[in-house]
Amino acid sequence: MKEKSKIHGKKLNPAEINDLILDYEILPKTHSPMYLMHKYWARKPANIVANYIKRYCPQEGIVLDPFMGSGVTILESIFSNRLAIGIDVNPMANFITKNTGIYADIYKLETAFQIIKNEVEKKNSIFSLLYEIQCDSCKNSKAIITHIIWLKKKEDLNHQIEEIRYKCSNCGEIVINNSDLNSSFISMKEFILNQEINALTFLSKDEIKNPNVSFKYTNNQAFIQLRHNLRKQPELTELFTQRNYAFLVFLIHIINKLSDNYENEKELLKFCFTSSLAQASKMVWVINKRKGKALKKKQVGSWTHHFFWDPSNFFEVNAWNCFKHRYSKLKNGKIDSNKRNKNSNSTFKLADSFSDLSIKKPVLLWNTSSTKLELPNNTVDFVFTDPPYGDSIQYGELSTLWNAWLDVDMDRYKKKMELNEIIINTHQGKNLKSYEFNLKKVFSEIFRVLKPDKYMVLTFHNTSFKIRNALINSVVSCGFELCQILFQLPPRVSIKSMLHHEGSPIGDYYIRFQKPLQSLDDKKKTKLKTLDNEEIYKIIKDKISEILKKRGEPTNFMWISNFLDEMLYKSHIFPIDNLEFYITRLKNSNFFHISKEGKWWFTHDSIPKDCEKPLTAQIEDFLEIYLKDHWLDVKLSDRTKKQKIFNEIYRKFRGVYSPDKFETNQIIEKS
C-alpha cells in the first residue's frame, strides 16, 4: 500500500513523510522508576511507545489503547501533551495505571507508611508472634526471621525446613541449616514450625477476615495455569505459607483502616501491597547454581513464570521485608511520576466521560470490554495497543493473585473474565476461532472510532504463525491496510538470547496499520488469490530469496520472518495457515543452506549473481564515514555513545536491511 501524504490535515512533502513514518527499530531504554513500582506482563519500553505517540498523534489529539494493561500508552500520551483513553476488562489494569500516574504527596505518603510501620512493629504485635525468634548465639529473643528455605523430597508428604536465616540486633545476619545437625537447629526448627501451625490463630484474636479465592471457574474447571499441588488444591491460600498469609491478612487490614485523611495514600499503599505479594509467596524458587556452578549461599529467586506454582524447593521471605522493599520502589516511582506530571503541560487527572475529556482532564479509564466502545465515529487520532497473545499469558487468571486482596467481588470478576476476556483458554471454552472472532469485534470498533487516514500500531509476541495470522487477519478483515511489520528487541537481552533466533522471539513485533480514506464499501475490494501449493511454495521461496539477496549474507530466520508476512500481504496471499509446512519444505530443499547457528543462505549452486554487498560490510562502511564526520557528537560516555550510534545505524538501515542487534554491537565494538 502506498501510504497517504496527508497527515493531520496537512499535505507533506516526501522528506516530511519519511520523517513521520517510523519504519526502523528504536533502541529501547530500561524502565524508569515509575514503571518499576508494580509487576505486569509484557510491559513495553516507554521511550518506544512515546516515540510512536509523538510521530502519529498531534498535540492534544486522542490516543486510544483498547487493551490497556499497565498503562504505558496512557501515561506516555498525557505526558506528551495528548489525551488518552484506556480500556481493559481487568480491574487491575485500571488500578496499576491510576496509581502509577497520579500525583502523590510524598510527605503524606511517608506519614501513612510510618503509621503502618508503627502498628506492625509495636510490642507483642502479630508480626512479633510470627517472626521473632531467639538468636542461637547471644540468646536475644527479638531476632527476626528473614528467610526460610523449604524442601519437599519425593518421599516426603510435606515440605520440611532446610535452612533458617534471621537477623539479630547484636550478631547481625545468621544462617543456620540442616548441615548443622545440632540441637540448636532442631529446636529452632520446631519453634518455627509451631509458629507456622498456629499462625492463623493469631488473627482470630483481632477478628480479621481471611480472604481466600478458589482458582476455579464457574464451570468448576480449575485455572489452566496451575502447576504441582495447586492442581489438586486450587486455592489462593496454597500460594503462601500460613505465617506469611496470616501476616498479609493483618497488613492489608491495617492499611484499609487508615483514616479518610489518607485516602490517596491508602490506595498507593494497597498498590505497594499487591506488588509485594509474589515475593512473599511460595513462588520464590531457590537458586542453587550460577553458570553451572554450585553457590556457597543459595540465592533468592522470584516469580518469573506465567503460572501459579508451589515448587518443591522454595524461599519463604519475610512478608514485612517484602513490603518495605516494595515501598522503597513505590517512593522512588512516585517521585519520578511527580516529575513527569510537573514537567508536562497536562497532568494525570481523570475525566468522567468522553465529553469531559480535555487537556485539564486528559485521562479516561474504562474497566470494560472493548468489543463495544461508547465513543463517536472518527474521533480518535491514534491507536497503540498490545493485544492478548493467544494463550501465552492468562492475564485474568494471574491477576487473581492481586485482585483477591482488593475491593473486588471475585465471583463476579471470574464470570466477567469468562465472558469478556479475549484469550485462548480451553478451560474457559475459548479456542483460536473464538479468539479471532472477538478480536474482530474489537478492531471493527476501533476502525469505526479512528479517524480516516490515521494509524494503529499493534505490538505482539508469539511464535505461532496461526496466532499471528489470526491477529493480523482480524484487523485487515475490518478494513485496515497493513503497512509494516517491524521487530523490536527488548531493553535488556543476553548474548545467548540474541543468538537463539530459532526459538521464541526475544522481542516484539510492532505492526502498523492504516485506516484508508475510503471504506471497503466505497472502494474495490482486493480478493485473495487462489493458488495451489506449488505456486505458494514458489512465492515464499522467491520472497525469502529477495530478502537474502538484499541483505547479501546469511541471515537468521527470525529476521526473515519479520519481513515475510508483510511481503505476503502485499502479494495478496496472506494469511497462510500452514506456513510452517512451506518453511520446513524449504529448509529441506537443495536451494537454501541452514547453518548450525540457524542462519539461512543459498546453497553453493543457487547463489544469485545480483546479491547486494553484505549488510555487515555496508554497516562497517557507513560507520567509518559517520564516525569521521560526527566524532565530537559521539565523544561521550561509552553507553551514550553506543546508544547514539545504534540509533543512527537503525535510521540508515531500514526495512529488509534492518541489522541484527548482536552483530551490530560487534561492529560498533570493533570501531
CSV table of C-alpha atoms in Angstrom, one decimal, residues 40 65 71 91 98 113 130 132 147 164 186 199 202 213 218 406 413 484 510 527 545 595 599 610 612-613 619 630 639:
chain,number,residue,atom,x,y,z
A,40,TYR,CA,2.8,-6.5,34.9
A,65,ASP,CA,-5.5,1.8,24.0
A,71,GLY,CA,-1.0,1.8,31.2
A,91,PRO,CA,-9.8,-4.1,37.0
A,98,LYS,CA,-4.1,5.1,38.1
A,113,PHE,CA,3.7,4.4,55.8
A,130,LEU,CA,5.0,-14.7,63.6
A,132,GLU,CA,10.5,-13.2,66.3
A,147,HIS,CA,14.2,-16.2,55.1
A,164,ILE,CA,16.8,-20.6,58.5
A,186,ILE,CA,16.4,-28.8,65.7
A,199,ALA,CA,-0.2,-18.6,62.5
A,202,PHE,CA,-3.2,-15.1,66.0
A,213,VAL,CA,-10.3,-17.5,46.5
A,218,THR,CA,-18.0,-21.2,37.3
A,406,LEU,CA,-8.6,-5.6,46.9
A,413,TYR,CA,-14.7,-11.0,38.5
A,484,GLN,CA,4.6,-2.7,8.0
A,510,TYR,CA,5.3,-3.7,16.0
A,527,LYS,CA,-9.6,-10.5,-3.3
A,545,SER,CA,15.4,-15.2,-1.9
A,595,SER,CA,24.0,-23.3,9.2
A,599,LYS,CA,21.3,-18.8,9.5
A,610,ASP,CA,22.7,-10.0,-8.2
A,612,GLU,CA,23.9,-6.9,-2.9
A,613,LYS,CA,27.0,-6.1,-0.8
A,619,ILE,CA,27.3,-1.1,8.1
A,630,HIS,CA,30.4,13.1,13.8
A,639,ARG,CA,27.0,3.9,27.0
